[in-house]
Amino acid sequence: MTDLSFDLVCHLAGEQVLPNFIGIAQCSATHHVIIASQRTKFLHDRLATFDRLNSVCIDLCLVEPYNLSAIRSTLAAYLEPHKSKRIAFNLTGGTKPMFAAAYQLCHELKSTAFYVETTGRAVDILFPSCERIPLRPSFASVDDFVKLAGFSINDAGLWRCDPRRQQRALLTDACWRFREHLMSAKLQKLLQPWITENPFGEPFHITKGKIHAELDRHSRATVIFDQERFVMESFGDLAAYLAGKWFEEFCYLRLSELIAHGDIKDLRINFKPDWGNLPSRDGAQEFDLAFTDGFILNILECKAGFVKQVDFQKLENLAEQFGGTFGRGILLSCFPPSDSIRKRIQSSRSVAGIFGQPVNNITTLIKNIQPGTCLSKHP
């Protein structure tokens, strides 16, 4: 099997930064050069400033992307001082003339050429032999995708930063079991004034059907579902929690089992990129949940109520902006989707959906769910 250890690796730059990062991550080399045009040289800038690559040298070689002879002469001139080294060419990106020029030079220098085939999760060796090597995980965390997209991080969305989440895990599980009662009581509408208008921790008292929720002036919360009683201190955000935040925590707790089993590498809740002066698309400010298995970015939109068109659009935009072809959006809801939402999911190349009772089995379902899949069953 070919060893991907080299002195210098040349990477052809395409439209997205992630394929080049994956190529760098697959190789054991301290020197990389990004072969780019004026339009794509931003990829070099982003990779050169990415903190995980501080230990390697990343150069830039600018070429005319559609002039074969010019590309060949520019690249040959760059490589002249390095001809005695072990050189490789990552041919995954770039234009066809860039591919042709690099492949020609690879033959002349008796170097290695490879292509990163992300769908099959493999590295295809094109020269001097033809073989396929399993792709190794390239991404260590959700942070990697966000930083490589050109953003810094406002809130890393770490579960442990709010210990109350774990403390109220039994209440969160009860919310799932009584989700139909929460919906029929129209708590989202009833609690809206305490979410948007009144100060954090403003006392309230609501009784509707089998549900009783109360917050006193000391932020002590009492929640009763039928005969089940829960009391918690310092619960000033009880209104927002009962209106839907509980569902995000429920899904996180289920997915955290995948971390324990080593199936995923990183899991975040309420992760907030720093948008700076840039307007977030369609009001998308945060990821309800996000995780990576080391290969792709999964962004989850969690809705305790029914999914709306704006929820779908927000998720699709986030998956595209931060993951590109390596991004997948997953809609999670307590209740079945409307026909229009189902159709949008089924025609989507980046979004899947899990609705109703199947959400309880997301640890199994989410591993292999593909974009365009819509799993639904009435609660």
C-alpha atoms as one frame of an Amber mdcrd trajectory, in Angstrom:
protein
   0.000   0.000   0.000   1.301   3.461  -0.940   2.551   5.500   2.004   1.298
   9.103   1.880   4.511  10.497   3.373   6.152  13.202   1.271   8.452  16.217
   1.473   6.182  18.422  -0.645   2.537  18.081  -1.739   0.980  20.222  -4.492
  -2.787  20.735  -4.164  -4.950  22.002  -7.032  -7.408  24.577  -5.700 -11.056
  24.391  -6.746 -14.069  26.315  -5.456 -14.111  24.981  -1.884 -11.485  24.928
   0.831 -12.516  21.623   2.462 -11.238  19.265  -0.299  -7.782  20.844  -0.047
  -7.802  20.582   3.742  -8.746  16.909   3.491  -5.851  16.353   1.092  -3.442
  18.022   3.503  -4.815  16.009   6.426  -4.277  12.704   4.598  -0.580  13.313
   4.026   2.402  13.255   6.314   4.272  16.297   4.992   5.574  19.555   6.411
   5.436  21.497   3.129   2.339  22.050   0.996   1.679  24.363  -1.919  -1.757
  25.479  -3.085  -1.925  25.831  -6.879  -4.570  28.521  -7.365  -5.836  31.299
  -9.601  -6.427  34.901  -8.599 -10.068  33.952  -7.962  -9.308  30.965  -5.743
  -6.218  32.170  -3.878  -8.439  32.871  -0.848  -8.260  29.104  -0.204  -4.557
  29.422   0.481  -5.105  32.347   2.843  -7.712  30.420   4.811  -5.612  27.270
   5.078  -2.422  29.166   5.938  -4.143  30.843   8.913  -6.014  27.758  10.154
  -4.719  26.969  13.642  -4.560  23.195  13.144  -2.031  23.698  10.323   0.367
  25.946  12.239   3.054  23.256  12.207   3.276  22.989   8.399   4.364  25.388
   5.674   1.646  26.265   3.163   2.834  28.169   0.061   0.890  29.690  -2.806
   1.612  29.226  -6.510  -0.566  31.398  -8.764  -1.365  30.153 -12.278  -3.564
  31.073 -15.226  -6.229  28.377 -14.719  -7.125  27.776 -18.380  -3.726  28.159
 -20.057  -2.146  24.697 -20.095   1.367  25.716 -21.198   1.464  28.654 -18.757
   0.329  26.444 -15.883   2.942  23.859 -16.738   5.824  26.335 -16.963   4.820
  28.176 -13.763   4.485  24.960 -11.784   7.720  23.527 -13.217   9.585  26.685
 -12.224   8.216  26.476  -8.677   9.221  22.811  -8.360  12.732  23.183  -9.870
  14.476  23.674  -6.466  12.565  20.707  -5.037  13.138  18.091  -7.770  15.234
  15.881  -5.523  12.489  15.693  -2.894   9.580  13.297  -2.534   6.802  15.210
  -4.311   3.101  14.400  -4.612   0.232  15.970  -6.519  -3.295  16.151  -5.113
  -5.405  16.396  -8.281  -8.787  16.657  -6.551  -9.536  20.316  -7.375  -8.652
  22.814 -10.063  -9.546  23.158 -13.728  -8.981  20.508 -16.386  -5.879  22.305
 -17.751  -4.499  22.445 -14.184  -5.118  18.694 -13.835  -3.404  17.974 -17.175
  -0.341  20.110 -16.399   0.114  18.632 -12.926  -0.328  15.076 -14.204   2.288
  15.622 -16.929   4.797  16.957 -14.410   4.035  14.077 -12.079   5.105  11.627
 -14.791   8.243  13.595 -15.614   9.304  13.823 -11.974   8.277  10.222 -11.277
   6.203  11.521  -8.383   2.898  10.377  -6.862  -0.505  11.603  -8.021  -3.669
  11.017  -6.050  -7.326  11.990  -5.967  -9.475  12.306  -2.836 -12.778  10.508
  -3.474 -14.921  11.684  -0.572 -18.133   9.882  -1.547 -16.398   6.518  -1.331
 -14.178   7.788   1.502 -10.984   6.794  -0.250  -7.736   8.168  -1.638  -7.247
   6.927  -5.204  -3.598   6.649  -6.236  -3.367   7.534  -9.948   0.408   7.272
 -10.443   2.812   5.450 -10.292   0.381   2.672  -9.349  -3.402   2.364  -9.298
  -4.747   1.576  -5.865  -7.304   2.751  -3.353  -6.477   3.719   0.239  -9.198
   4.214   2.878  -9.747   7.879   3.707  -8.835   8.782   7.272 -11.040  11.172
   9.299  -9.841  14.733   8.692 -11.992  16.834  11.014 -11.566  16.837  14.784
 -14.478  19.086  15.693 -17.340  21.289  14.523 -14.937  24.201  15.005 -12.837
  23.006  12.043 -15.684  23.482   9.569 -16.639  26.897  10.914 -13.077  28.248
  10.886 -12.383  26.879   7.410 -15.557  28.624   6.229 -13.908  31.877   7.297
 -15.755  32.442  10.583 -14.635  32.742  14.172 -16.705  31.328  17.029 -19.018
  33.312  19.296 -20.258  30.415  21.467 -18.656  26.973  21.192 -21.872  25.297
  22.366 -20.315  23.019  24.975 -22.820  20.988  27.008 -20.747  21.195  30.164
 -20.892  25.007  30.200 -24.436  24.799  31.589 -24.492  22.081  34.298 -28.257
  22.502  34.677 -28.804  20.624  31.424 -27.559  17.378  32.940 -29.343  18.089
  36.215 -32.715  18.324  34.463 -32.237  15.264  32.250 -35.164  13.454  33.914
 -37.415  16.444  33.272 -36.240  16.536  29.662 -37.178  12.869  29.246 -40.599
  13.595  30.766 -41.130  16.420  28.267 -40.610  13.886  25.469 -43.144  11.486
  26.960 -45.678  14.301  27.465 -44.921  16.108  24.180 -48.476  15.750  22.886
 -49.795  17.343  26.083 -47.284  20.177  25.742 -48.477  20.776  22.200 -52.210
  20.547  22.980 -51.729  22.952  25.911 -50.252  25.461  23.428 -47.468  26.262
  25.865 -45.313  27.877  23.186 -47.967  30.542  22.676 -48.842  30.901  26.365
 -45.202  31.315  27.407 -44.225  33.729  24.639 -44.591  36.859  26.829 -42.066
  35.417  29.312 -39.653  34.672  26.491 -39.731  37.886  24.458 -41.157  40.620
  26.683 -40.553  39.956  30.371 -37.125  39.873  32.065 -35.214  36.621  32.547
 -36.584  34.894  35.657 -39.899  36.773  35.724 -42.325  34.659  37.830 -45.260
  32.903  36.128 -47.845  30.276  36.897 -49.615  28.166  34.237 -51.927  25.174
  34.604 -53.327  23.547  31.470 -54.678  20.004  31.333 -52.155  17.597  32.850
 -49.432  20.238  32.895 -48.555  22.662  35.656 -45.542  24.987  35.367 -44.514
  27.588  37.883 -41.520  29.861  38.415 -41.302  31.813  41.675 -39.494  35.090
  42.328 -36.386  33.186  43.437 -36.193  31.362  40.044 -37.301  28.127  41.689
 -39.198  26.041  39.142 -41.938  23.500  39.702 -43.168  21.394  36.787 -45.869
  18.725  37.119 -46.821  16.291  34.351 -49.881  14.374  35.559 -48.488  12.785
  38.767 -44.790  13.428  38.043 -43.325  16.389  39.925 -40.014  18.132  39.239
 -38.501  20.931  41.310 -35.317  22.798  40.337 -33.451  25.852  41.568 -31.968
  28.597  39.358 -34.285  27.934  36.403 -34.883  31.469  35.168 -35.168  30.275
  31.565 -37.983  27.826  32.329 -40.328  29.486  29.827 -37.895  29.091  26.907
 -37.109  25.543  28.008 -40.751  24.410  28.053 -41.467  26.266  24.804 -38.984
  24.076  22.936 -35.421  24.171  24.273 -36.105  20.896  26.071 -36.249  19.106
  22.704 -32.743  20.239  21.781 -31.474  18.829  25.079 -33.424  15.599  24.576
 -31.835  15.051  21.171 -28.387  15.924  22.514 -28.696  13.374  25.307 -29.664
  10.684  22.803 -26.822  11.547  20.430 -24.256  11.722  23.248 -24.378   7.925
  23.290 -22.607   8.021  19.908 -19.720   9.955  21.468 -19.381   7.273  24.147
 -19.304   4.559  21.470 -16.783   6.426  19.298 -19.189   6.787  16.363 -18.885
  10.579  16.321 -15.998  12.816  17.361 -17.688  15.980  18.529 -21.207  17.123
  19.511 -22.346  20.684  20.236 -25.563  22.398  21.344 -26.579  26.002  20.547
 -23.311  26.581  18.684 -23.000  30.215  17.509 -20.641  31.304  14.731 -19.475
  34.901  14.959 -21.231  36.586  12.053 -19.397  39.883  12.628 -20.803  42.456
  10.240 -22.174  39.791   7.933 -25.952  39.252   7.979 -26.834  35.667   8.838
 -28.844  34.043   6.068 -32.596  33.809   6.695 -32.087  34.792  10.328 -29.927
  31.740  11.026 -27.881  32.647  14.101 -26.923  29.276  15.598 -26.825  25.528
  15.155 -29.363  23.881  17.481 -27.109  20.813  17.423 -24.053  19.948  15.361
 -21.672  17.025  15.194 -19.002  15.480  13.018 -17.846  11.930  12.503 -14.530
  13.203  11.184 -15.736  13.228   7.574 -18.779  15.533   7.282 -20.548  18.270
   9.237 -24.053  17.472  10.475 -26.255  20.407  11.516 -29.549  19.596  13.243
 -32.600  21.829  13.524 -34.759  20.699  16.461 -38.426  21.693  16.515 -40.637
  20.720  19.450 -43.596  21.826  17.336 -44.287  21.630  13.620 -41.629  22.422
  11.030 -42.135  25.505   8.850 -40.701  26.363   5.448 -38.354  28.913   7.043
 -36.895  26.149   9.257 -36.070  24.057   6.215 -34.517  27.007   4.382 -32.423
  28.017   7.376 -31.027  24.506   7.746 -30.299  24.076   4.051 -28.411  27.376
   4.004 -26.357  26.513   7.090 -25.384  23.103   5.735 -24.305  24.670   2.451
 -22.449  27.619   3.982 -20.430  25.698   6.564 -20.174  22.228   5.058 -20.554
  22.662   1.304 -20.554  19.208  -0.248 -19.433  17.927   3.174 -22.468  19.365
   4.977 -25.700  17.577   5.899 -28.750  19.114   7.526 -31.167  17.023   9.580
 -34.597  18.263  10.630 -35.883  16.768  13.874 -39.447  17.299  15.072 -41.812
  15.770  17.616 -44.585  15.638  15.031 -45.088  14.509  11.412 -44.200  16.986
   8.641 -46.673  18.693   6.343 -46.861  17.420   2.773 -44.960  20.468   1.521
 -42.089  19.937   3.986 -41.957  16.234   3.157 -41.692  17.019  -0.565 -38.934
  19.584  -0.007 -36.914  17.098   2.014 -37.380  14.323  -0.531 -36.108  16.587
  -3.312 -33.178  17.942  -1.286 -29.539  17.032  -1.848 -28.434  18.210   1.582
 -31.306  17.798   4.084 -32.951  14.757   5.695 -35.723  14.621   8.289 -36.746
  12.481  11.268 -40.212  13.163  12.683 -42.315  11.856  15.551 -41.592   8.575
  17.319 -38.496   7.698  15.200 -36.677  10.582  16.916 -36.409   8.326  19.958
 -34.170   6.050  17.857 -31.916   8.737  16.372 -28.768   7.084  17.714 -29.416
   4.263  15.238 -31.106   6.150  12.415 -28.772   9.128  12.150 -25.632   7.147
  11.334 -26.656   6.273   7.799 -29.542   8.601   6.954 -29.055  10.193   3.542
 -30.206  13.587   2.236 -33.671  13.297   0.728 -34.788  10.765   3.372 -37.871
  11.612   5.416 -38.672   9.246   8.310 -41.982   9.904   9.997 -44.458   8.268
  12.339 -47.199   9.786  14.455 -46.206  10.174  18.119
